[in-house]
Amino acid sequence: MKLVVLDPGLDSTAGHHYHLDLVLREQAAAHGIESVFYGFKGMDPAIEDQFDARLIFDLHSYAKVAGLPELAPIQNWSTKNTSFCRNLCDGVPADFEADDIVVMHTVLGSEMVGLYLWYRSLPDPKPRVCLVLRFPPWFHLARPYHEIAVALERYAVSLWTEFPAERVMMACDNAGLARFYSKLAGFEMPSLPIPIRYPAVTARDGRSSRPRFVYLGEAREEKGIHLIVESLRRRPAALAGIDFTIQCGRPELLGPLLGEWRQDLPEVDFVDRNLSEAEYLDLLSSADAVLVPYQPDIYDVRTSHVYLEAVGTGKPVLITSGSWMDLESARLGHTPARAADFTVDSVEEALVRLVGDWRDLRALGPAAGERCRAYHNPATFFDRLLSLFP
């Protein structure tokens, strides 16, 4: 048996792709299973070496194909599916055993049809397949294109029903998304735990040093980084005693903004690079509170590793009302600081409340952290993934 991981989104340590691939490699080894990784041709050479990855994919998972706006959703979908199929046919040997498992831990509609065409072409015995959905069909699409994205996704999912159900498994990374896809597909899709790798549970002594509030991850607007910066630019007096560290993963997303932020907020520590896992976990461990004010109408059925990492280590967390993080807080019995909505005013108000409450919230953290770590962890994720197959 071998585990074959297809991931055109693996290119660096930024984002969830690296983390999930690391988990799959480690858990496969722990179970005595050989693993093989296929990734994007533009991968960082250090990551290529780490995974001994085969670089076969011409297009990154989140690449956008240029074209007329009116054709963009269909053109992007069809071009990427065609490229994905061609790369699989050219780059992946067809020497599978019946008990092998092909995994895509973040499959998109723009890859699902290409994957189906490749899989259909394989000689028997075909491997087993596990497709994990992490985003709704309209991921990264403007609202006018949501309806067509749903139609295309429904078609893509329906193609896979021609294969025996015990050979092809689909799952989602959270219960809300699973409910959506179960209705769209017409069959039940389970949800899987998220395989978080936690640092040691630590708590800094806030009496001996200034508290540190941390934003972690990619510098994307829908993650609320801009709202945090604008809140700090207002310099509310209540935040004067807090040290802020803002990691700007994929800093190229910010363009000239980062220079402007540094000039306006010299007291803020902007970390303008992707971090190694050790550096990232060290920064998380050093935090007295973690800021995750994600846009709720985008993150209603999308998850956050940063949020789970923080909750699992007992950290106070700032979130937005109506987001998946809000629902997961209720499920885990975690008490966050909530921004009422995705605005500068609300984030500023939540930051001020967090300054006053973080010590009390930290005292409430261990119980929710234990529940979080018991479910969202690599071993449980991998066991549940394997158990999908009879």
mmCIF file of C-alpha atoms in Angstrom:
data_model
loop_
_atom_site.group_PDB
_atom_site.id
_atom_site.type_symbol
_atom_site.label_atom_id
_atom_site.label_comp_id
_atom_site.label_asym_id
_atom_site.label_seq_id
_atom_site.Cartn_x
_atom_site.Cartn_y
_atom_site.Cartn_z
ATOM 1 C CA MET A 1 0.000 0.000 0.000
ATOM 2 C CA LYS A 2 1.209 3.509 -0.748
ATOM 3 C CA LEU A 3 -0.234 6.980 -0.244
ATOM 4 C CA VAL A 4 -0.071 9.228 -3.312
ATOM 5 C CA VAL A 5 -0.619 12.909 -2.511
ATOM 6 C CA LEU A 6 -1.561 15.254 -5.366
ATOM 7 C CA ASP A 7 -1.097 18.900 -4.365
ATOM 8 C CA PRO A 8 -0.616 21.642 -6.982
ATOM 9 C CA GLY A 9 -0.955 24.144 -4.120
ATOM 10 C CA LEU A 10 2.239 23.066 -2.338
ATOM 11 C CA ASP A 11 4.876 25.679 -3.114
ATOM 12 C CA SER A 12 6.279 27.004 0.202
ATOM 13 C CA THR A 13 5.716 26.970 3.971
ATOM 14 C CA ALA A 14 2.912 29.556 3.623
ATOM 15 C CA GLY A 15 -0.692 28.483 3.984
ATOM 16 C CA HIS A 16 -2.286 25.179 4.907
ATOM 17 C CA HIS A 17 -0.925 23.042 2.040
ATOM 18 C CA TYR A 18 2.521 22.644 3.587
ATOM 19 C CA HIS A 19 1.065 21.793 6.988
ATOM 20 C CA LEU A 20 -1.332 19.158 5.646
ATOM 21 C CA ASP A 21 1.298 17.542 3.441
ATOM 22 C CA LEU A 22 3.653 17.368 6.408
ATOM 23 C CA VAL A 23 0.958 15.628 8.437
ATOM 24 C CA LEU A 24 0.210 13.138 5.650
ATOM 25 C CA ARG A 25 3.889 12.286 5.270
ATOM 26 C CA GLU A 26 4.463 11.833 9.003
ATOM 27 C CA GLN A 27 1.286 9.854 9.631
ATOM 28 C CA ALA A 28 1.897 7.592 6.647
ATOM 29 C CA ALA A 29 5.377 6.843 7.978
ATOM 30 C CA ALA A 30 3.959 6.160 11.448
ATOM 31 C CA HIS A 31 1.585 3.607 9.872
ATOM 32 C CA GLY A 32 4.351 2.014 7.793
ATOM 33 C CA ILE A 33 2.893 3.368 4.545
ATOM 34 C CA GLU A 34 5.050 4.654 1.687
ATOM 35 C CA SER A 35 4.097 8.185 0.578
ATOM 36 C CA VAL A 36 4.738 9.960 -2.722
ATOM 37 C CA PHE A 37 4.104 13.688 -3.310
ATOM 38 C CA TYR A 38 3.343 15.422 -6.597
ATOM 39 C CA GLY A 39 3.479 19.226 -6.588
ATOM 40 C CA PHE A 40 3.634 22.512 -8.459
ATOM 41 C CA LYS A 41 6.581 23.142 -10.795
ATOM 42 C CA GLY A 42 7.234 26.497 -9.124
ATOM 43 C CA MET A 43 7.803 24.947 -5.696
ATOM 44 C CA ASP A 44 10.502 26.328 -3.403
ATOM 45 C CA PRO A 45 13.525 24.006 -3.885
ATOM 46 C CA ALA A 46 13.839 23.554 -0.121
ATOM 47 C CA ILE A 47 10.272 22.242 0.053
ATOM 48 C CA GLU A 48 10.903 20.029 -2.969
ATOM 49 C CA ASP A 49 13.840 18.460 -1.146
ATOM 50 C CA GLN A 50 11.944 18.113 2.106
ATOM 51 C CA PHE A 51 9.163 16.101 0.495
ATOM 52 C CA ASP A 52 11.244 14.519 -2.271
ATOM 53 C CA ALA A 53 8.402 15.880 -4.409
ATOM 54 C CA ARG A 54 7.813 15.167 -8.077
ATOM 55 C CA LEU A 55 7.096 18.522 -9.737
ATOM 56 C CA ILE A 56 4.549 17.902 -12.482
ATOM 57 C CA PHE A 57 1.829 20.584 -12.283
ATOM 58 C CA ASP A 58 2.056 23.543 -14.644
ATOM 59 C CA LEU A 59 -0.677 25.565 -12.914
ATOM 60 C CA HIS A 60 -0.870 26.364 -9.218
ATOM 61 C CA SER A 61 -4.116 25.505 -7.416
ATOM 62 C CA TYR A 62 -5.023 29.182 -7.154
ATOM 63 C CA ALA A 63 -3.784 30.341 -10.565
ATOM 64 C CA LYS A 64 -6.113 32.586 -12.547
ATOM 65 C CA VAL A 65 -6.287 32.154 -16.307
ATOM 66 C CA ALA A 66 -6.465 35.513 -18.087
ATOM 67 C CA GLY A 67 -9.481 36.143 -20.270
ATOM 68 C CA LEU A 68 -12.672 38.118 -20.738
ATOM 69 C CA PRO A 69 -14.494 38.691 -17.428
ATOM 70 C CA GLU A 70 -17.688 37.205 -18.856
ATOM 71 C CA LEU A 71 -15.851 33.957 -19.616
ATOM 72 C CA ALA A 72 -13.595 33.918 -16.572
ATOM 73 C CA PRO A 73 -15.306 31.249 -14.423
ATOM 74 C CA ILE A 74 -15.777 28.761 -17.263
ATOM 75 C CA GLN A 75 -12.445 29.496 -18.915
ATOM 76 C CA ASN A 76 -10.507 29.164 -15.677
ATOM 77 C CA TRP A 77 -12.394 25.981 -14.759
ATOM 78 C CA SER A 78 -11.955 24.262 -18.120
ATOM 79 C CA THR A 79 -8.342 25.368 -18.721
ATOM 80 C CA LYS A 80 -7.165 24.248 -15.300
ATOM 81 C CA ASN A 81 -9.013 20.934 -15.457
ATOM 82 C CA THR A 82 -7.486 20.218 -18.864
ATOM 83 C CA SER A 83 -3.991 21.126 -17.666
ATOM 84 C CA PHE A 84 -4.412 19.064 -14.486
ATOM 85 C CA CYS A 85 -5.467 15.966 -16.439
ATOM 86 C CA ARG A 86 -2.589 16.332 -18.896
ATOM 87 C CA ASN A 87 -0.042 16.752 -16.098
ATOM 88 C CA LEU A 88 -1.363 13.675 -14.276
ATOM 89 C CA CYS A 89 -1.300 11.557 -17.437
ATOM 90 C CA ASP A 90 2.247 12.678 -18.255
ATOM 91 C CA GLY A 91 3.711 12.724 -14.740
ATOM 92 C CA VAL A 92 2.140 9.982 -12.585
ATOM 93 C CA PRO A 93 3.020 6.346 -13.335
ATOM 94 C CA ALA A 94 -0.047 4.123 -13.685
ATOM 95 C CA ASP A 95 1.464 1.257 -11.682
ATOM 96 C CA PHE A 96 -1.060 1.274 -8.842
ATOM 97 C CA GLU A 97 -2.109 -1.530 -6.545
ATOM 98 C CA ALA A 98 -5.731 -1.934 -5.512
ATOM 99 C CA ASP A 99 -5.022 -0.910 -1.900
ATOM 100 C CA ASP A 100 -3.131 2.310 -2.787
ATOM 101 C CA ILE A 101 -4.824 5.591 -1.861
ATOM 102 C CA VAL A 102 -4.664 8.796 -3.917
ATOM 103 C CA VAL A 103 -5.380 11.825 -1.726
ATOM 104 C CA MET A 104 -6.165 15.423 -2.586
ATOM 105 C CA HIS A 105 -6.571 17.171 0.759
ATOM 106 C CA THR A 106 -7.694 20.408 -0.932
ATOM 107 C CA VAL A 107 -9.490 19.578 -4.159
ATOM 108 C CA LEU A 108 -11.070 22.393 -6.202
ATOM 109 C CA GLY A 109 -13.709 22.216 -8.912
ATOM 110 C CA SER A 110 -11.068 23.404 -11.358
ATOM 111 C CA GLU A 111 -9.174 20.148 -10.672
ATOM 112 C CA MET A 112 -11.956 17.645 -10.000
ATOM 113 C CA VAL A 113 -12.912 16.927 -13.616
ATOM 114 C CA GLY A 114 -9.284 16.654 -14.720
ATOM 115 C CA LEU A 115 -8.668 14.225 -11.855
ATOM 116 C CA TYR A 116 -11.746 12.221 -12.873
ATOM 117 C CA LEU A 117 -10.602 11.955 -16.513
ATOM 118 C CA TRP A 118 -7.160 10.751 -15.420
ATOM 119 C CA TYR A 119 -8.587 8.276 -12.919
ATOM 120 C CA ARG A 120 -11.046 6.897 -15.476
ATOM 121 C CA SER A 121 -8.160 6.259 -17.869
ATOM 122 C CA LEU A 122 -6.153 4.176 -15.384
ATOM 123 C CA PRO A 123 -5.966 0.441 -15.942
ATOM 124 C CA ASP A 124 -7.386 -1.911 -13.344
ATOM 125 C CA PRO A 125 -6.734 -2.266 -10.525
ATOM 126 C CA LYS A 126 -7.388 1.388 -9.912
ATOM 127 C CA PRO A 127 -6.278 2.874 -6.584
ATOM 128 C CA ARG A 128 -8.683 4.149 -3.991
ATOM 129 C CA VAL A 129 -9.291 7.922 -3.987
ATOM 130 C CA CYS A 130 -10.036 10.388 -1.195
ATOM 131 C CA LEU A 131 -11.052 13.937 -2.106
ATOM 132 C CA VAL A 132 -11.290 16.484 0.706
ATOM 133 C CA LEU A 133 -13.228 19.690 0.028
ATOM 134 C CA ARG A 134 -12.170 22.764 1.999
ATOM 135 C CA PHE A 135 -13.802 25.610 0.099
ATOM 136 C CA PRO A 136 -17.266 26.328 -1.298
ATOM 137 C CA PRO A 137 -17.596 26.312 -5.113
ATOM 138 C CA TRP A 138 -17.399 30.106 -5.370
ATOM 139 C CA PHE A 139 -14.009 30.299 -3.631
ATOM 140 C CA HIS A 140 -12.149 33.384 -4.970
ATOM 141 C CA LEU A 141 -15.031 34.302 -7.312
ATOM 142 C CA ALA A 142 -17.061 37.517 -7.325
ATOM 143 C CA ARG A 143 -20.687 37.177 -6.246
ATOM 144 C CA PRO A 144 -22.182 37.356 -9.779
ATOM 145 C CA TYR A 145 -20.375 34.088 -10.579
ATOM 146 C CA HIS A 146 -21.492 32.094 -7.548
ATOM 147 C CA GLU A 147 -24.464 30.448 -9.265
ATOM 148 C CA ILE A 148 -22.462 29.168 -12.221
ATOM 149 C CA ALA A 149 -19.728 27.968 -9.855
ATOM 150 C CA VAL A 150 -22.289 25.854 -7.978
ATOM 151 C CA ALA A 151 -23.583 24.374 -11.244
ATOM 152 C CA LEU A 152 -20.071 23.478 -12.404
ATOM 153 C CA GLU A 153 -19.243 21.930 -9.023
ATOM 154 C CA ARG A 154 -22.432 19.855 -9.023
ATOM 155 C CA TYR A 155 -21.481 18.478 -12.428
ATOM 156 C CA ALA A 156 -17.903 17.754 -11.349
ATOM 157 C CA VAL A 157 -19.025 15.871 -8.235
ATOM 158 C CA SER A 158 -21.643 13.890 -10.181
ATOM 159 C CA LEU A 159 -19.014 12.424 -12.506
ATOM 160 C CA TRP A 160 -17.426 10.516 -9.642
ATOM 161 C CA THR A 161 -20.610 8.582 -8.860
ATOM 162 C CA GLU A 162 -19.886 6.147 -11.723
ATOM 163 C CA PHE A 163 -17.211 4.489 -9.582
ATOM 164 C CA PRO A 164 -17.937 2.113 -6.672
ATOM 165 C CA ALA A 165 -18.675 4.127 -3.543
ATOM 166 C CA GLU A 166 -16.215 2.095 -1.487
ATOM 167 C CA ARG A 167 -13.380 3.070 -3.853
ATOM 168 C CA VAL A 168 -13.984 6.813 -4.109
ATOM 169 C CA MET A 169 -14.548 8.845 -0.958
ATOM 170 C CA MET A 170 -15.380 12.523 -0.588
ATOM 171 C CA ALA A 171 -15.266 14.424 2.683
ATOM 172 C CA CYS A 172 -15.187 18.022 3.938
ATOM 173 C CA ASP A 173 -13.070 19.721 6.563
ATOM 174 C CA ASN A 174 -16.003 21.040 8.592
ATOM 175 C CA ALA A 175 -19.615 20.167 9.314
ATOM 176 C CA GLY A 176 -21.130 23.274 7.705
ATOM 177 C CA LEU A 177 -19.391 22.646 4.406
ATOM 178 C CA ALA A 178 -20.323 18.951 4.611
ATOM 179 C CA ARG A 179 -24.011 19.882 4.915
ATOM 180 C CA PHE A 180 -23.724 22.134 1.860
ATOM 181 C CA TYR A 181 -21.959 19.533 -0.292
ATOM 182 C CA SER A 182 -24.225 16.698 0.848
ATOM 183 C CA LYS A 183 -27.208 18.667 -0.426
ATOM 184 C CA LEU A 184 -25.422 19.628 -3.646
ATOM 185 C CA ALA A 185 -24.205 16.091 -4.354
ATOM 186 C CA GLY A 186 -27.275 14.178 -3.263
ATOM 187 C CA PHE A 187 -25.285 11.877 -0.988
ATOM 188 C CA GLU A 188 -23.857 12.267 2.496
ATOM 189 C CA MET A 189 -20.380 13.688 2.862
ATOM 190 C CA PRO A 190 -18.697 13.281 6.235
ATOM 191 C CA SER A 191 -16.505 15.914 7.862
ATOM 192 C CA LEU A 192 -12.960 15.229 9.037
ATOM 193 C CA PRO A 193 -10.939 16.697 11.897
ATOM 194 C CA ILE A 194 -8.325 19.290 10.976
ATOM 195 C CA PRO A 195 -4.825 17.901 11.630
ATOM 196 C CA ILE A 196 -3.311 20.688 13.690
ATOM 197 C CA ARG A 197 0.298 20.349 14.866
ATOM 198 C CA TYR A 198 0.406 22.231 18.170
ATOM 199 C CA PRO A 199 3.357 23.757 19.982
ATOM 200 C CA ALA A 200 3.861 23.034 23.654
ATOM 201 C CA VAL A 201 1.155 24.667 25.756
ATOM 202 C CA THR A 202 2.743 27.714 27.340
ATOM 203 C CA ALA A 203 1.530 30.887 28.989
ATOM 204 C CA ARG A 204 3.684 33.969 29.373
ATOM 205 C CA ASP A 205 3.620 35.809 32.656
ATOM 206 C CA GLY A 206 1.827 39.026 31.749
ATOM 207 C CA ARG A 207 2.930 40.675 35.006
ATOM 208 C CA SER A 208 6.609 40.547 34.082
ATOM 209 C CA SER A 209 6.432 41.857 30.515
ATOM 210 C CA ARG A 210 4.147 43.744 28.194
ATOM 211 C CA PRO A 211 1.418 41.538 26.686
ATOM 212 C CA ARG A 212 1.954 40.529 23.057
ATOM 213 C CA PHE A 213 -0.979 40.278 20.626
ATOM 214 C CA VAL A 214 -0.172 38.439 17.402
ATOM 215 C CA TYR A 215 -1.626 38.144 13.893
ATOM 216 C CA LEU A 216 -0.367 35.016 12.108
ATOM 217 C CA GLY A 217 -0.534 33.826 8.522
ATOM 218 C CA GLU A 218 -0.992 35.267 5.075
ATOM 219 C CA ALA A 219 -1.489 38.990 4.560
ATOM 220 C CA ARG A 220 -4.884 38.657 2.905
ATOM 221 C CA GLU A 221 -7.568 41.285 3.226
ATOM 222 C CA GLU A 222 -10.345 38.778 3.986
ATOM 223 C CA LYS A 223 -8.334 37.706 7.034
ATOM 224 C CA GLY A 224 -8.759 41.165 8.557
ATOM 225 C CA ILE A 225 -5.110 42.251 8.568
ATOM 226 C CA HIS A 226 -6.080 45.623 7.096
ATOM 227 C CA LEU A 227 -8.672 46.178 9.837
ATOM 228 C CA ILE A 228 -6.112 45.442 12.539
ATOM 229 C CA VAL A 229 -3.662 47.919 11.041
ATOM 230 C CA GLU A 230 -6.306 50.618 10.637
ATOM 231 C CA SER A 231 -7.378 50.085 14.255
ATOM 232 C CA LEU A 232 -3.787 50.548 15.423
ATOM 233 C CA ARG A 233 -3.391 53.658 13.273
ATOM 234 C CA ARG A 234 -6.136 55.269 15.359
ATOM 235 C CA ARG A 235 -3.942 54.701 18.429
ATOM 236 C CA PRO A 236 -6.674 54.126 21.018
ATOM 237 C CA ALA A 237 -5.253 54.822 24.468
ATOM 238 C CA ALA A 238 -6.302 51.387 25.773
ATOM 239 C CA LEU A 239 -3.875 49.650 23.378
ATOM 240 C CA ALA A 240 -0.833 51.669 24.446
ATOM 241 C CA GLY A 241 0.439 48.948 26.795
ATOM 242 C CA ILE A 242 0.324 46.115 24.229
ATOM 243 C CA ASP A 243 3.065 44.890 21.901
ATOM 244 C CA PHE A 244 1.698 43.923 18.495
ATOM 245 C CA THR A 245 3.363 41.495 16.094
ATOM 246 C CA ILE A 246 1.845 41.095 12.629
ATOM 247 C CA GLN A 247 3.180 38.328 10.428
ATOM 248 C CA CYS A 248 2.726 39.135 6.737
ATOM 249 C CA GLY A 249 2.962 35.739 5.085
ATOM 250 C CA ARG A 250 3.208 36.082 1.294
ATOM 251 C CA PRO A 251 4.183 39.759 1.722
ATOM 252 C CA GLU A 252 4.006 40.259 -2.053
ATOM 253 C CA LEU A 253 0.222 40.421 -1.626
ATOM 254 C CA LEU A 254 0.607 43.799 0.099
ATOM 255 C CA GLY A 255 2.705 45.613 -2.495
ATOM 256 C CA PRO A 256 3.634 49.102 -1.255
ATOM 257 C CA LEU A 257 1.178 48.916 1.664
ATOM 258 C CA LEU A 258 3.669 47.224 3.957
ATOM 259 C CA GLY A 259 6.115 50.126 3.690
ATOM 260 C CA GLU A 260 3.333 52.574 4.503
ATOM 261 C CA TRP A 261 2.272 50.502 7.511
ATOM 262 C CA ARG A 262 5.804 50.369 8.847
ATOM 263 C CA GLN A 263 6.170 54.121 8.481
ATOM 264 C CA ASP A 264 2.877 54.838 10.245
ATOM 265 C CA LEU A 265 3.331 52.198 12.976
ATOM 266 C CA PRO A 266 7.030 51.970 13.856
ATOM 267 C CA GLU A 267 6.147 50.416 17.218
ATOM 268 C CA VAL A 268 4.521 47.386 15.535
ATOM 269 C CA ASP A 269 6.708 44.394 14.663
ATOM 270 C CA PHE A 270 5.847 43.477 11.052
ATOM 271 C CA VAL A 271 7.302 40.080 10.105
ATOM 272 C CA ASP A 272 7.361 40.286 6.322
ATOM 273 C CA ARG A 273 8.191 36.732 5.301
ATOM 274 C CA ASN A 274 6.964 33.167 5.317
ATOM 275 C CA LEU A 275 8.058 31.373 8.469
ATOM 276 C CA SER A 276 9.399 27.896 8.961
ATOM 277 C CA GLU A 277 7.152 25.687 11.060
ATOM 278 C CA ALA A 278 9.472 26.058 14.062
ATOM 279 C CA GLU A 279 9.510 29.871 13.728
ATOM 280 C CA TYR A 280 5.747 29.964 13.318
ATOM 281 C CA LEU A 281 5.087 27.822 16.377
ATOM 282 C CA ASP A 282 7.573 29.843 18.427
ATOM 283 C CA LEU A 283 5.723 33.038 17.514
ATOM 284 C CA LEU A 284 2.403 31.437 18.397
ATOM 285 C CA SER A 285 3.795 30.253 21.743
ATOM 286 C CA SER A 286 4.995 33.772 22.541
ATOM 287 C CA ALA A 287 1.525 35.291 22.065
ATOM 288 C CA ASP A 288 -0.712 36.366 24.911
ATOM 289 C CA ALA A 289 -3.600 36.657 22.438
ATOM 290 C CA VAL A 290 -4.105 35.790 18.760
ATOM 291 C CA LEU A 291 -6.059 37.933 16.289
ATOM 292 C CA VAL A 292 -8.277 36.106 13.770
ATOM 293 C CA PRO A 293 -10.871 38.718 12.661
ATOM 294 C CA TYR A 294 -11.732 36.988 9.362
ATOM 295 C CA GLN A 295 -14.497 38.169 7.041
ATOM 296 C CA PRO A 296 -17.568 36.182 8.121
ATOM 297 C CA ASP A 297 -19.383 36.037 4.781
ATOM 298 C CA ILE A 298 -16.258 34.422 3.296
ATOM 299 C CA TYR A 299 -15.327 32.343 6.345
ATOM 300 C CA ASP A 300 -18.794 31.000 7.098
ATOM 301 C CA VAL A 301 -17.868 27.505 5.859
ATOM 302 C CA ARG A 302 -14.111 28.026 5.600
ATOM 303 C CA THR A 303 -11.869 27.114 8.495
ATOM 304 C CA SER A 304 -8.802 28.622 10.144
ATOM 305 C CA HIS A 305 -5.766 26.630 11.258
ATOM 306 C CA VAL A 306 -4.519 29.722 13.111
ATOM 307 C CA TYR A 307 -7.685 29.814 15.199
ATOM 308 C CA LEU A 308 -7.425 26.130 16.152
ATOM 309 C CA GLU A 309 -3.720 26.426 16.911
ATOM 310 C CA ALA A 310 -4.443 29.306 19.257
ATOM 311 C CA VAL A 311 -7.433 27.688 20.982
ATOM 312 C CA GLY A 312 -5.588 24.383 21.294
ATOM 313 C CA THR A 313 -2.764 26.107 23.154
ATOM 314 C CA GLY A 314 -5.117 27.959 25.494
ATOM 315 C CA LYS A 315 -4.664 31.401 23.931
ATOM 316 C CA PRO A 316 -7.326 34.123 24.031
ATOM 317 C CA VAL A 317 -8.556 34.743 20.477
ATOM 318 C CA LEU A 318 -10.244 37.668 18.721
ATOM 319 C CA ILE A 319 -12.727 36.545 16.046
ATOM 320 C CA THR A 320 -15.674 37.960 14.092
ATOM 321 C CA SER A 321 -19.306 37.102 14.827
ATOM 322 C CA GLY A 322 -20.955 34.805 12.303
ATOM 323 C CA SER A 323 -17.736 33.170 11.123
ATOM 324 C CA TRP A 324 -16.862 29.465 11.294
ATOM 325 C CA MET A 325 -14.587 30.396 14.201
ATOM 326 C CA ASP A 326 -17.652 31.676 16.050
ATOM 327 C CA LEU A 327 -19.508 28.381 15.505
ATOM 328 C CA GLU A 328 -16.455 26.316 16.449
ATOM 329 C CA SER A 329 -16.030 28.367 19.622
ATOM 330 C CA ALA A 330 -19.523 27.339 20.671
ATOM 331 C CA ARG A 331 -18.787 23.684 19.831
ATOM 332 C CA LEU A 332 -15.534 23.659 21.784
ATOM 333 C CA GLY A 333 -16.837 25.707 24.702
ATOM 334 C CA HIS A 334 -14.259 28.406 23.993
ATOM 335 C CA THR A 335 -14.858 32.034 24.985
ATOM 336 C CA PRO A 336 -13.402 34.475 22.417
ATOM 337 C CA ALA A 337 -13.417 38.231 22.071
ATOM 338 C CA ARG A 338 -15.833 38.966 19.226
ATOM 339 C CA ALA A 339 -15.875 41.780 16.703
ATOM 340 C CA ALA A 340 -19.546 42.426 15.941
ATOM 341 C CA ASP A 341 -18.841 42.735 12.227
ATOM 342 C CA PHE A 342 -16.025 43.056 9.710
ATOM 343 C CA THR A 343 -15.277 46.771 10.139
ATOM 344 C CA VAL A 344 -12.488 48.868 11.607
ATOM 345 C CA ASP A 345 -14.794 50.178 14.337
ATOM 346 C CA SER A 346 -15.801 46.674 15.437
ATOM 347 C CA VAL A 347 -12.263 45.308 15.369
ATOM 348 C CA GLU A 348 -11.015 48.295 17.350
ATOM 349 C CA GLU A 349 -13.769 47.821 19.939
ATOM 350 C CA ALA A 350 -12.941 44.106 20.202
ATOM 351 C CA LEU A 351 -9.225 44.863 20.609
ATOM 352 C CA VAL A 352 -9.983 47.277 23.444
ATOM 353 C CA ARG A 353 -12.165 44.643 25.151
ATOM 354 C CA LEU A 354 -9.460 42.043 24.661
ATOM 355 C CA VAL A 355 -6.926 44.274 26.415
ATOM 356 C CA GLY A 356 -9.157 44.316 29.474
ATOM 357 C CA ASP A 357 -10.196 40.653 29.344
ATOM 358 C CA TRP A 358 -7.252 38.622 28.022
ATOM 359 C CA ARG A 359 -6.104 37.426 31.449
ATOM 360 C CA ASP A 360 -9.606 36.224 32.332
ATOM 361 C CA LEU A 361 -9.980 34.595 28.911
ATOM 362 C CA ARG A 362 -6.614 32.898 29.323
ATOM 363 C CA ALA A 363 -7.821 31.360 32.580
ATOM 364 C CA LEU A 364 -10.777 29.852 30.688
ATOM 365 C CA GLY A 365 -8.586 28.526 27.893
ATOM 366 C CA PRO A 366 -7.226 25.137 29.080
ATOM 367 C CA ALA A 367 -10.534 23.235 29.077
ATOM 368 C CA ALA A 368 -11.448 24.304 25.526
ATOM 369 C CA GLY A 369 -7.849 23.697 24.504
ATOM 370 C CA GLU A 370 -8.033 20.079 25.667
ATOM 371 C CA ARG A 371 -11.243 19.511 23.697
ATOM 372 C CA CYS A 372 -9.690 21.121 20.637
ATOM 373 C CA ARG A 373 -6.508 19.040 20.791
ATOM 374 C CA ALA A 374 -8.444 15.827 21.372
ATOM 375 C CA TYR A 375 -10.325 16.184 18.068
ATOM 376 C CA HIS A 376 -8.279 18.391 15.748
ATOM 377 C CA ASN A 377 -4.977 16.523 15.608
ATOM 378 C CA PRO A 378 -2.928 14.604 13.004
ATOM 379 C CA ALA A 379 -3.505 11.095 14.360
ATOM 380 C CA THR A 380 -7.289 11.452 14.572
ATOM 381 C CA PHE A 381 -7.403 13.031 11.107
ATOM 382 C CA PHE A 382 -5.391 10.229 9.510
ATOM 383 C CA ASP A 383 -7.305 7.480 11.295
ATOM 384 C CA ARG A 384 -10.622 8.995 10.184
ATOM 385 C CA LEU A 385 -9.320 9.344 6.623
ATOM 386 C CA LEU A 386 -8.318 5.663 6.474
ATOM 387 C CA SER A 387 -11.591 4.622 8.112
ATOM 388 C CA LEU A 388 -13.574 6.165 5.244
ATOM 389 C CA PHE A 389 -12.714 3.053 3.252
ATOM 390 C CA PRO A 390 -14.427 -0.231 4.249
#
